[in-house]
């Protein structure tokens, strides 16, 4: 017999998609049975109470969590999201229900021994409920009490060699696409760069020193599988600057129907036989391709590396060999002055250990934003307020046409005084000698 | 429930403290076939919905079976994932950037037993624990947020609407019949944690009533200037109010200038705004993050309001299903949702989807709003 009636949530147990309600119920049952005699450090019926409070929210159409919550572990200024229920008498199991962010390994690969260790720890000292994973990338332990925070952190670091993730006005947990681990499109080792920078900037991640939050994400190619261009203040997108490699025999195999277009991604639709002209040549955004006499040609100088042709014919077309990253900056959600995607700052830089060319850009951006950024002003908003040129100046990057989608159409152009012969200090009386009032 | 120490000594909190060690190194979690062939992959193929094959230059193969995940999951469920990974995959498993789970095996013969095992597992209520799918030109998992399970600022739930939507879209998770992949995401308020602003179809929690003011507590709980600065439309100003015989510092909200974003509540606990009837859902569409053919795009508001209908949000799921079918019928191969809408024109988009166009959809936020109006005589009747 469940502790709380949940008639509304029960309706989310049917249907084919994995039901979070069924899963929480199974955890509630397992805690009630406690087959392994775990000495639970939060209430045994915490999962019953989370379903209870959620059911109440369904009834009211409103959340039942109090505003905010400031908890954490000594030495760090973030990593834990405090949360308290606004009906603690009704649902004592979730009176405290803090979230702990645990820094995931790059690429989110795991072995089962490691995952089981985390599960054992979280069953013992938390609710047994998680998010796999938070949008930023962290493993999220969902729901524990304040007294357990230091205990969990002690076990994480001492027994498992594992740190917390980020929260607050700091560098948040970086994350990446699968990269070279299992993708032929990857232009650099996203996992290696993600791991390196996460460790390089541990202080900036754990102790808020910024005007606001700041995120890194690493995409191996312009397909953007980790959506860095939309979801990180500094977005690292793999690219190349030499020629796309063409295997003409493989092109013929696509044309002949031997290989499925787009690796078979459209297998269940009725799209007819592959038509290279219609599906590749005519869709190229720059029109830099042609297919004549059974031969595919690419004018690479005009290619913008959008990935379309490579995506359609992965066995025939390969990225170039001179690879690196483009760095884009400023992406953010709407609050306060509108959503932004990353804007191109560094068109191309090689990705080579010890990554100095990359850390130089990061640190120059931080130097500028940490000094000039207003309270709770994302990097993208500072760029809008002070101008793209101010950022280029601060970071020491020369303006190039690649920095804009189009030149400005208004003529409200600022000049620096030293760019103008004679400067700005002028005498009106001198002017009047030639121009009567 | 006796307290069990981990070894941490609260009397000497900084003693034996380990900090700044970061995440585990990724390489120790690579399956052997991944480790051996990293950076040397030749090509890949989607064998069927949910099953990928990658072939390395060495000739090695890795087969990946992708399954749907609820994101919100118990340790019991993770342990079951571990049991499967031990049984079929030598103890390795990974998660995707859209919170699906991927099981990898190094030989084709191992794929079918794995799929049969995964598809045979169901929760007590009848839902699949590990539905195979989410690849190619279909609909994969919905990137989503906390909702009423953990957050204090939502205008809708996350896990519930996502479950309701994925049940309706399930066939497209299991197949690849669409013109291109279609990304759905949800955020329970317009902080837009996740991917709402850049998805093919997005569900966004929204309020429609200005905040209430807890004058008695406001100056005690809030930094008033921060609440003032939190407002994108400058609807908030500091003021003094009389409560009983006391004169208190507080704020005033110009209600006709408030568009209910809730950012002041984020900064000031004394300005709550959640409301049963007022709160609901905005539907956005046409965003993308990839650079394929067209530039990345923001999603646009196409439905200004749908009510929160617990527990299955029928109006929302009907609306999404209808949009998916209109897109499936009208778009060209490889064309993303936003590319299709822009090609046919947004007026035709509203035509073919039957969605109502209301004044709420016309941008009125600062200077850039002008650039969203139509400065041309080109339009379709």
XYZ file of C-alpha atoms in Angstrom, chain A:
437
model
C 0.000 0.000 0.000
C 1.567 3.249 -1.146
C 1.895 6.030 1.400
C 0.108 8.585 -0.819
C -2.638 8.098 -3.357
C -1.376 9.189 -6.807
C -4.323 8.858 -9.199
C -2.976 11.477 -11.633
C 0.593 10.165 -11.755
C -0.690 6.593 -12.068
C -2.002 7.564 -15.500
C 1.596 8.168 -16.595
C 2.440 4.488 -16.105
C 0.656 3.375 -19.270
C 1.901 3.967 -22.824
C 5.110 2.641 -24.402
C 7.720 5.250 -23.367
C 9.682 4.394 -20.175
C 7.595 5.703 -17.279
C 9.426 7.735 -14.661
C 6.482 7.089 -12.330
C 6.864 3.310 -12.592
C 10.594 3.688 -12.010
C 10.204 5.837 -8.879
C 7.584 3.394 -7.598
C 9.977 0.502 -8.107
C 12.636 2.389 -6.171
C 10.104 3.107 -3.393
C 9.298 -0.607 -3.195
C 12.952 -1.592 -3.143
C 13.673 0.833 -0.334
C 10.685 -0.502 1.613
C 11.949 -4.081 1.208
C 15.599 -3.154 1.718
C 16.850 -6.569 0.699
C 20.496 -5.584 1.260
C 19.936 -4.077 4.725
C 21.200 -0.666 3.754
C 21.382 1.740 6.668
C 19.544 4.513 4.776
C 20.806 7.969 5.699
C 17.716 9.761 4.350
C 14.183 8.658 5.021
C 13.350 5.197 3.725
C 10.086 6.489 2.205
C 11.694 9.468 0.406
C 10.518 8.127 -2.960
C 6.931 7.846 -1.716
C 7.075 11.469 -0.634
C 8.516 12.674 -3.928
C 5.609 11.050 -5.721
C 3.263 12.540 -3.119
C 4.486 16.089 -3.578
C 4.500 15.713 -7.355
C 0.905 14.470 -7.250
C -0.011 17.555 -5.206
C 1.638 19.743 -7.847
C -0.414 17.971 -10.510
C -3.540 18.733 -8.455
C -2.617 22.416 -7.979
C -0.854 23.028 -11.284
C 1.938 24.698 -9.299
C 5.331 23.737 -7.919
C 5.698 22.884 -4.227
C 9.376 23.743 -3.819
C 10.361 26.777 -1.793
C 12.413 29.489 -3.420
C 16.161 28.902 -3.714
C 18.294 27.173 -1.123
C 21.941 27.760 -0.271
C 23.878 24.671 0.754
C 27.211 23.181 -0.244
C 30.499 21.752 0.914
C 33.423 23.580 2.509
C 36.053 24.767 0.086
C 33.609 25.112 -2.801
C 31.113 27.812 -3.701
C 28.906 25.579 -5.821
C 28.052 22.072 -6.910
C 24.928 21.557 -4.805
C 21.447 22.909 -5.562
C 19.582 23.290 -2.267
C 15.866 22.665 -2.264
C 13.150 22.528 0.421
C 9.535 21.378 0.108
C 6.866 23.965 0.964
C 4.732 21.248 2.644
C 7.335 19.587 4.903
C 4.746 18.256 7.390
C 2.854 16.472 4.648
C 6.014 15.185 2.949
C 8.798 14.928 5.564
C 10.853 12.650 3.302
C 11.507 15.566 0.975
C 11.615 18.413 3.509
C 15.233 18.697 2.325
C 15.690 17.561 -1.242
C 19.049 18.894 -2.411
C 20.625 18.035 -5.746
C 24.304 17.175 -6.099
C 26.028 17.675 -9.420
C 28.722 15.079 -10.086
C 31.193 15.824 -12.904
C 30.636 13.177 -15.587
C 33.516 11.660 -17.579
C 33.958 13.159 -21.056
C 31.805 11.394 -23.647
C 29.650 9.821 -20.876
C 31.285 6.427 -21.248
C 31.092 4.231 -18.126
C 31.930 0.813 -16.859
C 29.454 -0.992 -14.673
C 31.725 -1.243 -11.673
C 31.946 2.527 -11.530
C 28.220 3.057 -12.011
C 27.425 0.507 -9.293
C 29.718 2.300 -6.868
C 27.844 5.528 -7.499
C 24.485 3.739 -7.116
C 25.551 2.174 -3.807
C 26.651 5.547 -2.479
C 23.480 7.291 -3.606
C 21.126 4.616 -2.298
C 22.866 4.809 1.066
C 23.099 8.576 1.441
C 20.423 9.914 -0.899
C 17.037 9.273 -2.428
C 18.207 6.750 -5.029
C 16.769 9.011 -7.743
C 19.031 10.582 -10.396
C 19.056 12.467 -13.641
C 21.234 10.769 -16.241
C 22.239 13.452 -17.129
C 21.684 17.168 -16.450
C 21.476 19.335 -19.576
C 24.972 20.721 -18.968
C 26.342 17.193 -18.649
C 26.573 16.366 -14.942
C 25.401 13.182 -13.305
C 22.649 14.545 -11.067
C 21.976 13.023 -7.657
C 18.418 14.153 -6.996
C 17.461 14.544 -3.355
C 19.359 14.362 -0.073
C 19.558 16.190 3.256
C 22.063 18.861 4.302
C 23.846 16.649 6.870
C 24.737 14.162 4.139
C 26.427 16.631 1.783
C 29.891 16.518 3.356
C 29.601 12.753 3.851
C 28.780 12.225 0.197
C 31.568 14.558 -0.905
C 34.055 12.774 1.386
C 33.160 9.381 -0.049
C 33.132 10.665 -3.617
C 36.608 12.141 -3.354
C 38.245 9.623 -1.009
C 36.738 6.332 -2.148
C 35.916 7.055 -5.762
C 38.379 9.762 -6.862
C 35.482 11.821 -8.153
C 34.696 15.519 -7.909
C 31.551 17.642 -8.011
C 30.369 19.618 -11.019
C 29.749 23.355 -11.175
C 26.884 25.669 -10.255
C 26.595 29.416 -9.656
C 28.488 32.290 -11.234
C 31.431 30.260 -12.416
C 32.688 27.876 -15.061
C 30.061 25.169 -15.286
C 30.795 21.548 -16.045
C 32.111 21.311 -19.629
C 30.736 18.614 -21.922
C 31.412 17.215 -25.368
C 30.163 15.084 -28.241
C 31.334 11.497 -28.707
C 34.120 12.786 -30.955
C 36.916 10.548 -32.161
C 35.791 7.796 -29.795
C 33.120 6.633 -32.273
C 32.683 9.101 -35.118
C 34.531 9.466 -38.403
C 33.574 13.160 -38.645
C 35.477 14.278 -35.519
C 38.093 16.904 -36.380
C 39.800 16.759 -32.978
C 39.723 14.749 -29.772
C 36.764 16.419 -28.029
C 37.139 14.229 -24.952
C 40.802 15.100 -24.492
C 40.213 18.849 -24.823
C 37.122 18.745 -22.589
C 38.966 16.776 -19.914
C 42.053 18.947 -20.114
C 40.201 22.254 -19.784
C 37.940 20.895 -17.018
C 41.039 20.084 -14.997
C 42.967 23.190 -16.027
C 40.177 25.407 -14.685
C 39.064 23.484 -11.558
C 39.407 26.632 -9.440
C 37.155 28.612 -11.776
C 34.660 25.720 -11.723
C 34.417 25.226 -7.962
C 34.734 28.798 -6.669
C 32.510 31.402 -8.310
C 34.651 34.346 -9.409
C 32.731 35.474 -12.477
C 30.006 38.074 -13.126
C 27.722 35.186 -14.069
C 27.775 31.590 -15.287
C 30.082 30.499 -18.118
C 29.972 27.304 -20.143
C 32.296 25.389 -22.479
C 31.108 22.773 -24.948
C 33.083 20.793 -27.507
C 31.686 19.637 -30.837
C 33.863 17.517 -33.095
C 32.351 18.926 -36.297
C 29.732 21.441 -37.488
C 26.915 18.907 -36.985
C 27.074 20.081 -33.340
C 25.905 16.940 -31.521
C 26.439 18.600 -28.137
C 24.839 21.836 -29.424
C 27.794 23.962 -28.327
C 26.795 26.799 -30.664
C 23.515 27.268 -28.781
C 24.344 26.144 -25.266
C 27.809 27.378 -24.303
C 29.411 30.794 -23.808
C 32.491 29.431 -25.564
C 31.789 26.922 -28.273
C 34.558 24.803 -29.825
C 33.512 23.372 -33.181
C 35.815 21.097 -35.150
C 36.610 21.932 -38.778
C 39.343 21.603 -41.417
C 41.039 23.967 -43.873
C 42.268 21.682 -46.650
C 40.286 19.630 -49.159
C 37.458 17.167 -48.627
C 38.814 13.752 -49.555
C 36.811 12.122 -52.328
C 36.756 8.389 -53.047
C 35.315 8.280 -56.589
C 34.700 4.507 -56.451
C 32.606 4.976 -53.340
C 30.748 7.873 -55.018
C 29.900 5.439 -57.815
C 28.689 2.938 -55.231
C 26.265 5.560 -53.869
C 25.101 6.464 -57.363
C 24.688 2.769 -58.159
C 22.578 2.237 -55.059
C 25.121 -0.019 -53.387
C 25.542 2.231 -50.342
C 22.531 3.817 -48.620
C 22.525 7.655 -48.629
C 23.030 9.375 -45.301
C 24.182 6.032 -43.859
C 20.622 4.750 -44.058
C 19.058 7.448 -41.901
C 15.964 7.637 -44.171
C 15.449 3.891 -44.573
C 11.829 3.883 -43.450
C 10.622 6.635 -45.841
C 9.684 6.393 -49.527
C 12.274 8.665 -51.107
C 13.022 6.715 -54.289
C 16.488 5.894 -55.634
C 19.419 8.100 -54.602
C 19.835 11.090 -56.935
C 23.245 12.680 -56.372
C 22.324 15.809 -58.326
C 19.137 16.447 -56.354
C 20.279 15.276 -52.937
C 23.844 16.594 -52.864
C 24.883 18.922 -55.679
C 21.696 21.036 -55.695
C 21.547 21.271 -51.882
C 25.145 22.443 -51.403
C 24.733 25.907 -49.837
C 27.519 27.445 -51.923
C 26.961 25.515 -55.170
C 30.623 24.531 -55.202
C 30.069 20.925 -56.302
C 29.480 19.278 -59.622
C 28.931 15.739 -60.834
C 29.822 15.232 -64.489
C 30.828 12.153 -66.428
C 30.604 10.019 -63.329
C 33.069 12.204 -61.454
C 32.370 14.309 -58.378
C 34.263 17.573 -58.073
C 34.381 20.037 -55.201
C 35.746 23.566 -55.447
C 37.029 23.454 -51.874
C 37.965 27.118 -51.833
C 34.241 27.962 -51.934
C 33.170 25.210 -49.487
C 31.882 26.415 -46.083
C 32.184 22.925 -44.542
C 28.506 22.599 -43.661
C 28.847 18.787 -43.598
C 25.868 18.070 -45.851
C 27.694 16.155 -48.606
C 29.782 14.261 -46.061
C 26.648 13.400 -44.063
C 24.924 12.088 -47.188
C 27.903 10.075 -48.460
C 30.037 9.203 -45.420
C 31.806 6.346 -47.202
C 32.815 8.489 -50.175
C 33.608 11.888 -48.641
C 35.880 12.550 -45.697
C 36.808 15.671 -43.810
C 40.197 17.164 -44.644
C 43.407 16.228 -42.841
C 44.441 19.731 -41.714
C 41.958 19.912 -38.853
C 41.349 22.269 -35.939
C 38.544 24.186 -34.240
C 36.541 27.314 -34.749
C 35.777 29.199 -31.523
C 32.392 30.938 -31.217
C 31.328 33.024 -28.252
C 28.272 34.386 -26.485
C 25.504 31.775 -26.741
C 22.816 32.074 -24.064
C 19.103 31.606 -23.350
C 16.698 34.618 -23.536
C 17.065 36.144 -20.072
C 17.809 39.046 -19.987
C 17.973 40.701 -23.376
C 17.241 37.861 -25.799
C 18.621 34.466 -26.820
C 21.960 34.305 -28.606
C 23.873 31.684 -30.548
C 27.638 31.715 -30.560
C 29.267 34.279 -32.881
C 32.455 33.362 -34.719
C 35.536 34.738 -32.945
C 38.451 32.519 -34.016
C 37.880 30.961 -37.447
C 40.594 28.337 -37.090
C 43.081 27.197 -34.519
C 44.964 23.910 -34.276
C 44.131 21.605 -31.360
C 47.500 20.486 -30.093
C 48.743 19.767 -26.602
C 49.351 21.683 -24.394
C 46.539 23.692 -26.012
C 48.200 27.042 -25.345
C 46.634 28.828 -28.308
C 43.228 27.874 -26.936
C 43.857 28.738 -23.279
C 45.196 32.125 -24.367
C 41.875 32.974 -26.000
C 39.868 31.680 -23.024
C 41.884 33.664 -20.529
C 41.826 36.854 -22.578
C 38.040 36.598 -22.811
C 37.792 36.019 -19.058
C 40.139 38.916 -18.268
C 37.859 41.232 -20.233
C 34.491 39.889 -19.053
C 35.512 39.540 -15.376
C 36.525 43.193 -15.351
C 33.835 44.701 -17.566
C 30.856 42.356 -17.137
C 28.022 43.694 -15.013
C 26.410 41.687 -12.249
C 24.636 38.712 -13.873
C 25.646 39.722 -17.380
C 26.458 36.795 -19.668
C 29.409 37.140 -22.051
C 27.002 37.426 -24.996
C 25.312 40.425 -23.388
C 28.618 42.145 -22.653
C 29.533 41.711 -26.326
C 26.230 43.322 -27.295
C 26.633 46.170 -24.797
C 30.265 47.067 -25.546
C 30.392 45.863 -29.144
C 32.078 43.003 -30.947
C 35.001 45.321 -31.674
C 35.625 45.855 -27.952
C 35.990 42.130 -27.525
C 38.345 41.840 -30.510
C 40.448 44.629 -28.992
C 40.470 43.001 -25.579
C 41.409 39.579 -26.921
C 43.875 40.975 -29.485
C 42.246 39.511 -32.586
C 42.242 41.421 -35.884
C 38.864 41.918 -37.557
C 38.235 39.791 -40.654
C 35.180 39.504 -42.936
C 34.499 36.057 -41.458
C 33.495 37.838 -38.234
C 30.248 39.070 -39.774
C 27.305 37.613 -41.649
C 27.044 41.029 -43.304
C 28.588 44.467 -42.797
C 26.561 47.023 -40.878
C 23.839 48.876 -42.803
C 23.611 51.907 -40.516
C 26.378 54.503 -40.806
C 26.709 55.186 -37.042
C 30.394 54.357 -37.134
C 32.690 55.033 -34.216
C 36.264 56.054 -34.952
C 39.021 56.121 -32.419
C 40.507 59.595 -32.083
C 43.972 58.453 -33.129
C 42.600 57.049 -36.392
C 41.573 60.516 -37.538
C 44.230 63.032 -38.726
C 44.442 66.029 -36.386
C 42.526 64.390 -33.556
C 39.316 65.742 -31.972
C 40.556 68.823 -30.064
C 39.502 71.739 -32.267
C 39.067 75.482 -31.801
C 35.721 76.884 -32.970
C 37.334 80.323 -33.381
C 39.761 78.884 -35.889
C 36.739 77.437 -37.741
C 34.988 80.855 -37.652
C 37.896 82.493 -39.457
C 36.629 80.790 -42.584
C 32.930 80.373 -41.745
C 31.028 83.483 -40.580
C 28.241 83.112 -38.030
